[in-house]
Tab-separated table of C-alpha atoms in Angstrom:
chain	number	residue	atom	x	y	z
A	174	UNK	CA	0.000	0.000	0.000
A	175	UNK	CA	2.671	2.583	0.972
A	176	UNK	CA	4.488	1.596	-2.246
A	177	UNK	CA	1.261	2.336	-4.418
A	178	UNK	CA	0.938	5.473	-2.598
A	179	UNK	CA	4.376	6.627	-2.999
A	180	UNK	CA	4.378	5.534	-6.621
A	181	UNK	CA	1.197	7.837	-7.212
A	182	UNK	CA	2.663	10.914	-5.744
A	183	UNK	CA	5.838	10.527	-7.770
A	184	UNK	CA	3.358	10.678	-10.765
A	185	UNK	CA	1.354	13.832	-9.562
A	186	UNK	CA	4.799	15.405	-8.973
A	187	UNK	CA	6.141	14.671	-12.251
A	188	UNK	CA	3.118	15.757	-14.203
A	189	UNK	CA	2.697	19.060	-11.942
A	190	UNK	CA	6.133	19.945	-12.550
A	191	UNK	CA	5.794	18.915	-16.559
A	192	UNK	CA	2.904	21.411	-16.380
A	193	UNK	CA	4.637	23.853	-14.333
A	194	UNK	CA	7.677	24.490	-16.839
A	195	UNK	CA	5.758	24.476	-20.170
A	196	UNK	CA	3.393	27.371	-18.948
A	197	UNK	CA	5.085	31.073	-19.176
A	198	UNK	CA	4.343	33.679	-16.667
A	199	UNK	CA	1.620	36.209	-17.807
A	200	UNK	CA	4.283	38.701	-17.547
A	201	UNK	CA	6.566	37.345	-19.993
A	202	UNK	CA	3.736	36.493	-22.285
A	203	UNK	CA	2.626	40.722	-22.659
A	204	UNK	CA	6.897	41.435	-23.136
A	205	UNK	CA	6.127	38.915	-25.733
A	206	UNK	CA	3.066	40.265	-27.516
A	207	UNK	CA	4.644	44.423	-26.586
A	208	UNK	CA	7.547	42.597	-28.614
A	209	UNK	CA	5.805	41.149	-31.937
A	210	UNK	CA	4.078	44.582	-32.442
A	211	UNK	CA	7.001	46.722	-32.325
A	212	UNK	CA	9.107	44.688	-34.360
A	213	UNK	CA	6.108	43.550	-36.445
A	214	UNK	CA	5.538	44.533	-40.420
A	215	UNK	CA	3.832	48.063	-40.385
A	216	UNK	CA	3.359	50.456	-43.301
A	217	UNK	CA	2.210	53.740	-43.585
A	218	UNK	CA	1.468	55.267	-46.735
A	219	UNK	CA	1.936	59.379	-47.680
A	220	UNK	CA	-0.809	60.470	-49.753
A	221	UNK	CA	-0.350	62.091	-53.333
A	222	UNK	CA	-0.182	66.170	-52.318
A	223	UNK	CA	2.000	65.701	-49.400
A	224	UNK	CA	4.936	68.064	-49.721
A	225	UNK	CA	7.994	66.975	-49.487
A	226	UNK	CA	10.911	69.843	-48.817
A	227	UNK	CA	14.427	69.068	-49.509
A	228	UNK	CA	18.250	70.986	-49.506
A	229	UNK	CA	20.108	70.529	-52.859
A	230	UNK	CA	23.757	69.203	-51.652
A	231	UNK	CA	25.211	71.158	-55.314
A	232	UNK	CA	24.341	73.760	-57.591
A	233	UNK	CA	22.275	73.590	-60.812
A	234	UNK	CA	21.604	75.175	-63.325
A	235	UNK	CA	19.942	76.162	-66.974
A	236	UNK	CA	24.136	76.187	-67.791
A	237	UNK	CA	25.563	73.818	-65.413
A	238	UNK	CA	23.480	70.896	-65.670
A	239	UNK	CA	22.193	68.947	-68.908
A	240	UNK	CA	18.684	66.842	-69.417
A	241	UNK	CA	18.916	63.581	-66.944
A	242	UNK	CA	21.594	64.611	-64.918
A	243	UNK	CA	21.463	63.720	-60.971
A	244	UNK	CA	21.467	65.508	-57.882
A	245	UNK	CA	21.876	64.750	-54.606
A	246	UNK	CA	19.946	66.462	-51.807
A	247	UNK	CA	18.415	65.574	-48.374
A	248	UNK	CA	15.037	66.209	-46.609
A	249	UNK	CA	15.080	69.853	-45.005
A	250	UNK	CA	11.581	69.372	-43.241
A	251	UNK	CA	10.609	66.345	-41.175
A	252	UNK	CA	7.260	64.557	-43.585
A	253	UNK	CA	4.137	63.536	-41.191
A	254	UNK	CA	1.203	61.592	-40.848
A	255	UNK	CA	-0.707	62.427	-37.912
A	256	UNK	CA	1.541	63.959	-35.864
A	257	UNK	CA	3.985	61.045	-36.587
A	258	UNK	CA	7.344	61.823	-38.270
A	259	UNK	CA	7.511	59.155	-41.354
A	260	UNK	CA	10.568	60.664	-43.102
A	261	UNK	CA	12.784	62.815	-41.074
A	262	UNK	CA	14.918	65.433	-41.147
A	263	UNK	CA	18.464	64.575	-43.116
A	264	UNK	CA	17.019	61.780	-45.228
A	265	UNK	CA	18.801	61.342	-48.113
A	266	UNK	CA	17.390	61.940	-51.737
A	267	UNK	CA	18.080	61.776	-55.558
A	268	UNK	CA	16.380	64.127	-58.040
A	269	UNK	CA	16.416	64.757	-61.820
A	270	UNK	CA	16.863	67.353	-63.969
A	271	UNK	CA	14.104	66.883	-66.381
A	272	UNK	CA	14.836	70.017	-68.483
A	273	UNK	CA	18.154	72.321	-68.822
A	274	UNK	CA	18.077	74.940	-71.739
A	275	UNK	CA	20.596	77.272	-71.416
A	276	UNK	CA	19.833	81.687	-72.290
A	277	UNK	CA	19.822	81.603	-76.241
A	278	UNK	CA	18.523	78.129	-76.960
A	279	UNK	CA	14.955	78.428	-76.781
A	280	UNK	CA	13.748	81.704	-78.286
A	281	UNK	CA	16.489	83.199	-75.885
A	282	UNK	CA	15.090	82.287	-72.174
A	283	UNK	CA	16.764	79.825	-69.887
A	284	UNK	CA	14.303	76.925	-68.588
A	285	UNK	CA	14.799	74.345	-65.784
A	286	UNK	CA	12.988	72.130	-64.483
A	287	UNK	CA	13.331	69.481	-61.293
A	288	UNK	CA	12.171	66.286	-60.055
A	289	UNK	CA	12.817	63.964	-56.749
A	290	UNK	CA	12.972	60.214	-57.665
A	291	UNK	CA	13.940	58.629	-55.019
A	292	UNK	CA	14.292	59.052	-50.900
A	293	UNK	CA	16.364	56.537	-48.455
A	294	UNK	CA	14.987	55.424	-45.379
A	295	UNK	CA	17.283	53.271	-43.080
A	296	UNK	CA	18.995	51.867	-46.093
A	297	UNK	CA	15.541	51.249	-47.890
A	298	UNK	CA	15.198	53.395	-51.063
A	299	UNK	CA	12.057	54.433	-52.273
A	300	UNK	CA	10.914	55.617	-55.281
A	301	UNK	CA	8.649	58.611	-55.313
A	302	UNK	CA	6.511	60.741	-58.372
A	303	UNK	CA	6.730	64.583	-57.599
A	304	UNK	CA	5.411	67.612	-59.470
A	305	UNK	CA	8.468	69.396	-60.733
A	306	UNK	CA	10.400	72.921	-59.690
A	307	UNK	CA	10.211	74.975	-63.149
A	308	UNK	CA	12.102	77.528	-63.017
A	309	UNK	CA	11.837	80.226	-66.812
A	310	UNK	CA	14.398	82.617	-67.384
A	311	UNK	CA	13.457	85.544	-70.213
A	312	UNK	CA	14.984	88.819	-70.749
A	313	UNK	CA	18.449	90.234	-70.289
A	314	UNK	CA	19.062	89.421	-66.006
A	315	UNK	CA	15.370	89.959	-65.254
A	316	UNK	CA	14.264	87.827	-62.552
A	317	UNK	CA	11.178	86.127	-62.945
A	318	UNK	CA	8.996	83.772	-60.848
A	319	UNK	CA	6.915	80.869	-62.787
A	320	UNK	CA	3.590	79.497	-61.785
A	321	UNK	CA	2.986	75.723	-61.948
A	322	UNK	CA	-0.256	75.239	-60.638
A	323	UNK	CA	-2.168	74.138	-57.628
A	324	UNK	CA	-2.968	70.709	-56.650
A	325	UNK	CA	-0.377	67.632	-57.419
A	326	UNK	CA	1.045	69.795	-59.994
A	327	UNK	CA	2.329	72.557	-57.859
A	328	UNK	CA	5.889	72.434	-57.017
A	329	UNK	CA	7.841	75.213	-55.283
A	330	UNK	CA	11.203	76.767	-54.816
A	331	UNK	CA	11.031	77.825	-51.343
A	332	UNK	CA	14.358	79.420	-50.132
A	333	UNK	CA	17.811	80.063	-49.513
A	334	UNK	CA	19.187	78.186	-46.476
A	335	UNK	CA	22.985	78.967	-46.828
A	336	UNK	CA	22.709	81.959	-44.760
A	337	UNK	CA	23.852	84.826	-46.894
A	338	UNK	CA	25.369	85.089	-50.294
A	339	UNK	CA	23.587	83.578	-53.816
A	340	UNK	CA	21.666	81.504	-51.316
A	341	UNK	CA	20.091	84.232	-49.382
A	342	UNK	CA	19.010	85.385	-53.289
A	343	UNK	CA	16.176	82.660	-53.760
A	344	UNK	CA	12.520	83.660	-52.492
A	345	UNK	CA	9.537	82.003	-52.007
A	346	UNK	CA	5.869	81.878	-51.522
A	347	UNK	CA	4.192	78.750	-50.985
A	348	UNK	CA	-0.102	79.968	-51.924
A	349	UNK	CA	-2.795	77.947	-50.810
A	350	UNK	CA	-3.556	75.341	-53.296
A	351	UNK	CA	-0.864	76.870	-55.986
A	352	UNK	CA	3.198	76.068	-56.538
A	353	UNK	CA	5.267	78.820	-56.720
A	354	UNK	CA	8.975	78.567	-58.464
A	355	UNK	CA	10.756	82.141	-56.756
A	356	UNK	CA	12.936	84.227	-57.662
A	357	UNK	CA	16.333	82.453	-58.324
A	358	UNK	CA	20.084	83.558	-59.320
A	359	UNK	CA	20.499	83.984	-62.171
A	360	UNK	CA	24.052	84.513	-62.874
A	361	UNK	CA	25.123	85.960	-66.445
A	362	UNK	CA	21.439	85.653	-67.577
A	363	UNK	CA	21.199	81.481	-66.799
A	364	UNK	CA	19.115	80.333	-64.102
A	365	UNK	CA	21.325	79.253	-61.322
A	366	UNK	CA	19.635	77.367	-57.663
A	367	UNK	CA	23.147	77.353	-55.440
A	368	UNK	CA	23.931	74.511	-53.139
A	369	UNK	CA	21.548	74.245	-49.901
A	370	UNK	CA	18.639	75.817	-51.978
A	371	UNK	CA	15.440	74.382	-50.833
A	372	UNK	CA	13.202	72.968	-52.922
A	373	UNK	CA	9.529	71.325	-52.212
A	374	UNK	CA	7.820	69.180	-54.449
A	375	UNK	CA	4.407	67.317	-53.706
A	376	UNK	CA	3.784	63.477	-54.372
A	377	UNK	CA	1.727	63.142	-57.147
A	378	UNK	CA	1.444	59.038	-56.248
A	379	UNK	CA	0.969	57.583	-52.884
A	380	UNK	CA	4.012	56.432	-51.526
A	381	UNK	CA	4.009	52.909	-48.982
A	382	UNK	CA	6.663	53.077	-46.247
A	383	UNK	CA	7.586	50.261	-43.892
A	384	UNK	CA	8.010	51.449	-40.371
């Protein structure tokens, strides 16, 4: 009898401790879920018309630059989404120049025109549409500001950030619902946007990122 009875509480032992190890403390399991939705797949998307502001890292221009060349730039303004910052501050970016006509080519005005294609996010590159920066040069020096249009078409120069100098030259006006390119150097009559201009240029596609 006493060796049935031991024999049984060796079992109940054995299966309470079998039961005890496989079962994680409710703690653990919450660090656990916390965990899996942190490090979880999450996207956000940016809606066509968000504005997206960046620094040029070089000069262009309706002389320096030819059709399809490539700059480099980086975001001047943090993008968000409800109060969230998707794409901050110092992101890198790549933009085209879609047009580059220098004075006396076309009926005598300079013409340039700008595009971002693509912006890094923690190694990921995306690639983005934009409305483009046009920027028309007529006359003999004149300065003269071209309008582009409201909605996904409206594109802006916005400003000089290089504190002083051909930077401090650029103007802008961003108008409700319309892109404005400002007031740019123009060097010996040729459109010239110095290094750390700032440009903005609106998604005209939505554009997925993963968080």
């Amino acid at each position: 009898m006493n060796r049935r009875l031991a024999l049984h509480s060796f079992l109940f032992l054995l299966l309470w401790a079998s039961v005890a190890c496989s079962t994680k403390p409710a703690g653990e399991n919450a660090e656990a879920s916390a965990a899996s939705h942190i490090f979880g797949s999450k996207q956000v998307t940016l809606p066509a018309g968000t504005a997206v502001t960046v620094r040029l890292a070089s000069a262009v221009g309706s002389k320096l630059s030819a059709n399809g060349d490539h700059f480099s730039a980086i975001v001047a303004r943090p993008v968000e989404v409800n109060g969230k910052v998707i794409v901050p501050a110092g992101a890198e970016a790549l933009g085209r120049i879609v047009e580059a006509v220098p004075q006396g080519r076309f009926k005598g005005a300079a013409v340039l025109r700008l595009v971002l294609e693509t912006v890094t996010l923690n190694k990921d590159s995306y690639d983005v549409q934009t409305s483009s920066v046009n920027r028309y040069q007529k006359g003999k020096g004149k300065r003269t500001a071209t309008f582009i249009g409201g909605g996904a078409g409206g594109g802006a120069l916005i400003g000089g950030l290089a504190g002083g100098g051909k930077g401090a030259l650029i103007g802008a006006a961003l108008g409700a619902g319309a892109g404005t390119a400002g007031a740019a150097y123009t060097g010996d009559k040729e459109i010239v946007l110095p290094a750390e201009s700032a440009l903005s240029c609106k998604l005209t596609e939505p554009l997925i990122i993963k968080m």
